[in-house]
Amino acid sequence: MKSKASAPGKIILFGEHFVVYGIKAILCAINKRVTVLAEDIPENKIIIKSRIKDLVLSPNIPISQVDFQLRPFYYLADKIIKEQNEKSGMQITVDSEIPLGVGLGSSSACCVAGAAAISGVFTRNSREEILEMAIEAEKTIFPNTSGADCTVCTHGGIIQYDKQNGHSKIDSKPKFHLIIANSKIEHSTKEIVSKVKLFKEENKEKFSNICNEENNLIEDVLICLNNNDFGGIGKSIIKNQEYLEKIGVSNEKLRNMIEIANQSSFGSKLTGAGGGGCIFALTDESNKEITLQQLKENNYECFSAMIDFKGLDTF
Ligand code: MEV
């Protein structure tokens, strides 16, 4: 039996890092996808084929011994083979349009598409069940995940998310063009989240004030989204970047990219964990091309994306 699923990448529009401490974040899915094909095989092995590496492993080995980025696939396959009391194995083939390790949700899209495809070899599950499995699998590479990334990759569109209330869809369907530029600096989300934790512990009051400001900013953004006010959203993007600077997750290269993008777009900021990864700039038809051109003239790799409203897709 073969089972195939795809899930979109994402960007965090607002609230990364602060979401870990209970503040609301706003995320959207983007039209770049990971596709996973899973099939059961007679041999009692778990085979993973991906652009990172090809792995052939026996079931039941400790997860810490599995190649870091491929752990979610192994975890899901091993768990599902055990649940089914199967003596057979599984082959998983991963195909991705999302750059790796730069904050565009590549690992969450892998977890979501992986959970749907791998479990789909034996059973059909609801989106909520798949999301639960995907978050569990994501914890093998990132134990402190808030679950926000997997949530938006599963549901698509724009969501608001906070740890206490979970996710809810934001109904507005703005025709943003998001210009995404890659710093080409790979980052470890886990390390940067730990760095922010340390900053919080050493600067309790300052951190709490920034969280309050972020909270107010998000409330303004929700109104702007409702009114399709791109100028207002852009101003909030610039403010959010200031808060991210204050907690130490930006760097020289990101600042340079943001400065260039701010000349023509409505506003730009880093997205995801920071410390490298990507920035995005908010544009529409009027300023999309010029923003792309200016970033390219400065030798930054960039592309334009739109919001994906489909989310998880199974075949
Ligand atoms: C990483 O894409 C987003 C962070 O806020 C961590 C998380 O929400 O789990 C940095």
Short mmCIF file of C-alpha atoms and ligand atoms in Angstrom, two decimals:
data_model
loop_
_atom_site.label_atom_id
_atom_site.label_comp_id
_atom_site.label_asym_id
_atom_site.label_seq_id
_atom_site.Cartn_x
_atom_site.Cartn_y
_atom_site.Cartn_z
CA MET A 1 0.00 0.00 0.00
CA LYS A 2 1.31 3.46 -0.94
CA SER A 3 0.31 6.71 0.70
CA LYS A 4 1.30 10.23 -0.34
CA ALA A 5 0.84 13.61 1.34
CA SER A 6 2.13 17.13 0.95
CA ALA A 7 2.24 20.08 3.31
CA PRO A 8 3.22 23.72 2.83
CA GLY A 9 6.07 25.61 4.43
CA LYS A 10 5.31 28.63 6.51
CA ILE A 11 6.51 31.96 7.65
CA ILE A 12 5.89 33.52 10.99
CA LEU A 13 4.45 36.94 10.26
CA PHE A 14 4.53 38.04 13.92
CA GLY A 15 5.41 36.71 17.35
CA GLU A 16 8.24 34.18 16.95
CA HIS A 17 10.07 33.51 20.22
CA PHE A 18 7.45 35.42 22.24
CA VAL A 19 5.00 32.63 21.38
CA VAL A 20 7.15 30.26 23.45
CA TYR A 21 6.25 32.44 26.48
CA GLY A 22 2.51 32.53 25.83
CA ILE A 23 2.18 35.54 23.50
CA LYS A 24 0.03 35.18 20.40
CA ALA A 25 1.79 34.60 17.09
CA ILE A 26 0.47 35.10 13.57
CA LEU A 27 1.66 32.66 10.94
CA CYS A 28 0.82 31.93 7.34
CA ALA A 29 1.42 28.97 5.07
CA ILE A 30 3.32 29.66 1.84
CA ASN A 31 3.00 28.09 -1.57
CA LYS A 32 6.17 25.97 -1.34
CA ARG A 33 5.68 22.32 -0.35
CA VAL A 34 7.17 19.10 0.98
CA THR A 35 5.79 15.88 -0.50
CA VAL A 36 6.22 12.52 1.24
CA LEU A 37 5.54 9.11 -0.26
CA ALA A 38 5.35 6.16 2.16
CA GLU A 39 4.96 2.50 1.25
CA ASP A 40 5.20 -0.73 3.17
CA ILE A 41 7.97 -3.10 2.10
CA PRO A 42 8.45 -6.82 2.91
CA GLU A 43 11.89 -6.30 4.49
CA ASN A 44 11.82 -5.33 8.21
CA LYS A 45 13.70 -2.04 7.59
CA ILE A 46 12.96 1.67 7.62
CA ILE A 47 14.35 3.25 4.45
CA ILE A 48 14.36 7.04 4.11
CA LYS A 49 15.27 8.65 0.79
CA SER A 50 15.75 12.41 0.83
CA ARG A 51 18.01 15.13 -0.51
CA ILE A 52 19.72 15.26 2.91
CA LYS A 53 20.71 11.61 2.94
CA ASP A 54 19.48 8.09 2.23
CA LEU A 55 19.14 5.91 5.33
CA VAL A 56 18.48 2.20 5.76
CA LEU A 57 17.81 1.36 9.42
CA SER A 58 16.37 -1.46 11.47
CA PRO A 59 13.25 -0.72 13.53
CA ASN A 60 13.57 -0.23 17.29
CA ILE A 61 16.86 1.64 17.49
CA PRO A 62 17.18 4.59 19.93
CA ILE A 63 16.08 7.82 18.26
CA SER A 64 19.32 9.54 19.36
CA GLN A 65 21.22 7.25 16.96
CA VAL A 66 19.24 8.45 13.94
CA ASP A 67 20.51 11.29 11.71
CA PHE A 68 19.12 14.45 13.36
CA GLN A 69 17.05 15.94 10.52
CA LEU A 70 15.54 12.58 9.55
CA ARG A 71 14.44 11.61 13.06
CA PRO A 72 10.77 12.56 12.65
CA PHE A 73 10.37 10.16 9.72
CA TYR A 74 12.09 7.33 11.56
CA TYR A 75 10.10 8.03 14.73
CA LEU A 76 6.77 7.97 12.89
CA ALA A 77 7.56 4.86 10.84
CA ASP A 78 8.91 2.93 13.84
CA LYS A 79 5.90 3.86 15.98
CA ILE A 80 3.36 2.95 13.32
CA ILE A 81 5.02 -0.34 12.41
CA LYS A 82 4.93 -1.28 16.14
CA GLU A 83 1.31 -0.20 16.54
CA GLN A 84 0.35 -2.38 13.60
CA ASN A 85 2.37 -5.33 14.97
CA GLU A 86 3.90 -5.50 11.53
CA LYS A 87 6.92 -7.61 10.64
CA SER A 88 7.30 -5.66 7.45
CA GLY A 89 9.07 -2.32 6.99
CA MET A 90 8.54 1.02 5.35
CA GLN A 91 10.14 3.09 2.62
CA ILE A 92 9.74 6.87 2.79
CA THR A 93 10.65 9.21 -0.06
CA VAL A 94 10.84 12.93 0.63
CA ASP A 95 10.73 15.64 -2.00
CA SER A 96 10.90 19.30 -1.00
CA GLU A 97 10.67 22.77 -2.55
CA ILE A 98 11.46 24.42 0.79
CA PRO A 99 15.04 25.48 1.62
CA LEU A 100 16.32 23.66 4.70
CA GLY A 101 17.04 25.13 8.09
CA VAL A 102 16.21 28.75 7.26
CA GLY A 103 12.93 29.27 9.14
CA LEU A 104 10.53 28.44 6.32
CA GLY A 105 8.95 25.50 8.07
CA SER A 106 10.79 22.77 6.20
CA SER A 107 10.95 20.49 9.24
CA SER A 108 7.33 21.09 10.29
CA ALA A 109 6.11 20.51 6.73
CA CYS A 110 8.14 17.24 6.79
CA CYS A 111 6.53 16.26 10.10
CA VAL A 112 3.01 17.03 8.86
CA ALA A 113 3.36 15.44 5.41
CA GLY A 114 5.34 12.58 7.04
CA ALA A 115 2.67 11.91 9.69
CA ALA A 116 -0.10 11.91 7.07
CA ALA A 117 1.76 9.74 4.54
CA ILE A 118 3.25 7.23 7.02
CA SER A 119 0.07 6.73 9.07
CA GLY A 120 -1.92 6.72 5.82
CA VAL A 121 -0.27 3.43 4.78
CA PHE A 122 -2.55 1.71 7.34
CA THR A 123 -5.34 4.11 8.35
CA ARG A 124 -7.05 7.37 7.46
CA ASN A 125 -6.72 9.96 10.21
CA SER A 126 -8.33 13.32 10.78
CA ARG A 127 -6.29 16.53 10.36
CA GLU A 128 -6.28 16.96 14.13
CA GLU A 129 -4.91 13.43 14.66
CA ILE A 130 -2.21 14.02 12.04
CA LEU A 131 -1.29 17.33 13.66
CA GLU A 132 -0.92 15.62 17.02
CA MET A 133 1.41 12.99 15.51
CA ALA A 134 3.37 15.66 13.64
CA ILE A 135 4.01 17.68 16.81
CA GLU A 136 5.09 14.50 18.62
CA ALA A 137 7.51 13.76 15.76
CA GLU A 138 8.81 17.36 15.73
CA LYS A 139 9.74 16.95 19.40
CA THR A 140 12.41 14.41 18.36
CA ILE A 141 14.38 17.29 16.84
CA PHE A 142 13.02 20.22 18.83
CA PRO A 143 11.68 19.18 22.26
CA ASN A 144 10.42 22.66 23.23
CA THR A 145 8.34 23.27 20.13
CA SER A 146 5.25 25.39 20.68
CA GLY A 147 3.45 23.43 17.95
CA ALA A 148 2.69 26.63 16.03
CA ASP A 149 4.64 25.68 12.92
CA CYS A 150 3.05 22.25 12.50
CA THR A 151 -0.36 23.81 13.11
CA VAL A 152 -0.14 26.26 10.22
CA CYS A 153 1.44 23.65 7.90
CA THR A 154 -1.57 21.42 8.60
CA HIS A 155 -4.33 23.98 8.23
CA GLY A 156 -2.91 26.45 5.70
CA GLY A 157 -4.00 30.11 5.41
CA ILE A 158 -3.30 32.58 8.20
CA ILE A 159 -3.64 31.51 11.79
CA GLN A 160 -3.28 33.05 15.18
CA TYR A 161 -1.79 30.78 17.76
CA ASP A 162 -1.04 30.87 21.42
CA LYS A 163 -0.03 28.08 23.75
CA GLN A 164 -3.05 28.40 26.01
CA ASN A 165 -5.83 28.72 23.43
CA GLY A 166 -4.26 26.81 20.54
CA HIS A 167 -4.87 27.95 16.99
CA SER A 168 -7.70 29.66 15.23
CA LYS A 169 -8.00 30.64 11.61
CA ILE A 170 -7.95 34.29 10.64
CA ASP A 171 -10.56 34.63 7.95
CA SER A 172 -9.01 37.45 5.96
CA LYS A 173 -7.49 36.43 2.62
CA PRO A 174 -5.12 39.29 1.81
CA LYS A 175 -3.35 39.23 -1.54
CA PHE A 176 0.11 39.77 -0.09
CA HIS A 177 3.19 39.08 -2.07
CA LEU A 178 5.80 38.03 0.42
CA ILE A 179 9.35 38.57 -0.75
CA ILE A 180 11.47 36.02 1.06
CA ALA A 181 15.24 36.46 1.09
CA ASN A 182 17.63 33.83 2.37
CA SER A 183 20.68 34.90 4.40
CA LYS A 184 22.15 31.45 3.64
CA ILE A 185 23.21 31.28 7.26
CA GLU A 186 21.86 28.00 8.65
CA HIS A 187 20.60 28.21 12.17
CA SER A 188 19.60 25.86 14.93
CA THR A 189 16.15 26.77 16.26
CA LYS A 190 16.91 24.79 19.40
CA GLU A 191 20.06 26.80 20.15
CA ILE A 192 18.45 30.17 19.49
CA VAL A 193 15.41 29.33 21.62
CA SER A 194 17.83 28.39 24.44
CA LYS A 195 19.67 31.68 23.94
CA VAL A 196 16.40 33.61 24.32
CA LYS A 197 15.59 31.62 27.46
CA LEU A 198 18.91 32.72 28.92
CA PHE A 199 18.23 36.34 27.92
CA LYS A 200 14.83 36.13 29.64
CA GLU A 201 16.35 34.71 32.83
CA GLU A 202 19.00 37.44 32.93
CA ASN A 203 16.64 40.31 31.98
CA LYS A 204 13.31 39.39 33.60
CA GLU A 205 11.71 42.84 33.66
CA LYS A 206 12.97 43.92 30.25
CA PHE A 207 11.75 40.68 28.69
CA SER A 208 8.36 40.99 30.31
CA ASN A 209 7.99 44.58 28.99
CA ILE A 210 8.89 43.50 25.46
CA CYS A 211 6.32 40.69 25.71
CA ASN A 212 3.66 43.25 26.68
CA GLU A 213 4.60 45.46 23.73
CA GLU A 214 4.48 42.46 21.38
CA ASN A 215 1.09 41.54 22.74
CA ASN A 216 -0.30 45.04 22.00
CA LEU A 217 1.27 45.02 18.56
CA ILE A 218 -0.43 41.71 17.68
CA GLU A 219 -3.83 43.13 18.67
CA ASP A 220 -3.23 46.08 16.27
CA VAL A 221 -2.17 43.70 13.50
CA LEU A 222 -5.41 41.72 13.82
CA ILE A 223 -7.36 44.93 13.19
CA CYS A 224 -5.14 45.87 10.24
CA LEU A 225 -5.58 42.38 8.74
CA ASN A 226 -9.31 42.72 9.04
CA ASN A 227 -9.16 46.09 7.24
CA ASN A 228 -6.67 44.93 4.58
CA ASP A 229 -4.44 47.76 5.77
CA PHE A 230 -1.06 46.77 4.29
CA GLY A 231 0.57 50.04 5.36
CA GLY A 232 -0.48 49.43 8.99
CA ILE A 233 0.72 45.82 8.89
CA GLY A 234 4.05 46.98 7.42
CA LYS A 235 4.59 49.45 10.30
CA SER A 236 3.94 46.64 12.79
CA ILE A 237 6.42 44.39 10.96
CA ILE A 238 9.10 47.05 11.43
CA LYS A 239 8.21 47.37 15.15
CA ASN A 240 8.28 43.60 15.63
CA GLN A 241 11.77 43.50 14.15
CA GLU A 242 12.87 46.05 16.79
CA TYR A 243 11.66 43.71 19.56
CA LEU A 244 13.51 40.78 17.96
CA GLU A 245 16.67 42.92 17.84
CA LYS A 246 16.26 43.62 21.56
CA ILE A 247 16.19 39.93 22.48
CA GLY A 248 19.31 39.29 20.41
CA VAL A 249 18.12 37.03 17.61
CA SER A 250 19.07 39.26 14.68
CA ASN A 251 22.51 39.85 13.15
CA GLU A 252 24.43 42.10 10.76
CA LYS A 253 23.45 40.31 7.56
CA LEU A 254 19.75 40.16 8.44
CA ARG A 255 19.83 43.87 9.35
CA ASN A 256 21.36 44.70 5.97
CA MET A 257 18.74 42.69 4.08
CA ILE A 258 15.95 44.31 6.10
CA GLU A 259 17.34 47.80 5.44
CA ILE A 260 17.30 47.16 1.69
CA ALA A 261 13.83 45.61 1.72
CA ASN A 262 12.40 48.46 3.84
CA GLN A 263 13.27 50.97 1.09
CA SER A 264 10.48 49.73 -1.20
CA SER A 265 8.24 47.27 0.71
CA PHE A 266 5.65 48.02 3.40
CA GLY A 267 7.99 46.52 6.01
CA SER A 268 10.30 43.59 6.59
CA LYS A 269 11.59 41.47 9.43
CA LEU A 270 13.30 38.16 10.10
CA THR A 271 11.03 35.16 10.25
CA GLY A 272 11.41 32.05 12.39
CA ALA A 273 14.16 31.60 14.92
CA GLY A 274 16.57 34.23 13.54
CA GLY A 275 20.36 34.11 13.90
CA GLY A 276 20.36 33.50 10.15
CA GLY A 277 17.58 32.01 8.08
CA CYS A 278 15.27 34.29 6.14
CA ILE A 279 13.70 37.69 6.20
CA PHE A 280 10.44 38.54 4.50
CA ALA A 281 9.13 41.80 3.11
CA LEU A 282 5.44 42.59 2.74
CA THR A 283 4.52 43.84 -0.72
CA ASP A 284 1.64 43.96 -3.15
CA GLU A 285 1.58 44.32 -6.97
CA SER A 286 2.83 47.93 -6.67
CA ASN A 287 6.16 47.24 -4.92
CA LYS A 288 6.82 43.51 -5.38
CA GLU A 289 9.14 43.76 -8.41
CA ILE A 290 11.24 46.64 -7.11
CA THR A 291 11.77 44.89 -3.75
CA LEU A 292 12.88 41.69 -5.49
CA GLN A 293 15.16 43.67 -7.81
CA GLN A 294 16.86 45.63 -5.03
CA LEU A 295 17.57 42.51 -3.00
CA LYS A 296 18.91 40.71 -6.09
CA GLU A 297 21.12 43.68 -6.99
CA ASN A 298 22.71 43.23 -3.57
CA ASN A 299 23.30 39.54 -4.31
CA TYR A 300 20.66 38.18 -1.97
CA GLU A 301 18.84 35.04 -3.06
CA CYS A 302 15.13 35.83 -2.93
CA PHE A 303 11.77 34.76 -4.27
CA SER A 304 8.18 35.81 -4.09
CA ALA A 305 5.57 33.66 -2.35
CA MET A 306 1.87 33.89 -1.69
CA ILE A 307 -0.26 32.45 1.07
CA ASP A 308 -1.21 28.77 0.66
CA PHE A 309 -4.84 28.28 1.67
CA LYS A 310 -4.92 24.49 1.23
CA GLY A 311 -2.66 23.18 4.02
CA LEU A 312 -2.16 19.43 4.29
CA ASP A 313 -3.10 17.51 1.15
CA THR A 314 -3.34 13.73 0.91
CA PHE A 315 -3.40 11.67 -2.27
C1 MEV B 1 10.60 28.78 15.19
O1 MEV B 1 10.16 28.67 13.84
C2 MEV B 1 9.64 29.58 15.99
C3 MEV B 1 10.04 29.83 17.42
O2 MEV B 1 9.09 30.74 17.97
C4 MEV B 1 10.04 28.56 18.24
C5 MEV B 1 8.64 27.96 18.42
O3 MEV B 1 7.61 28.64 18.30
O4 MEV B 1 8.57 26.75 18.73
C6 MEV B 1 11.40 30.48 17.51
#
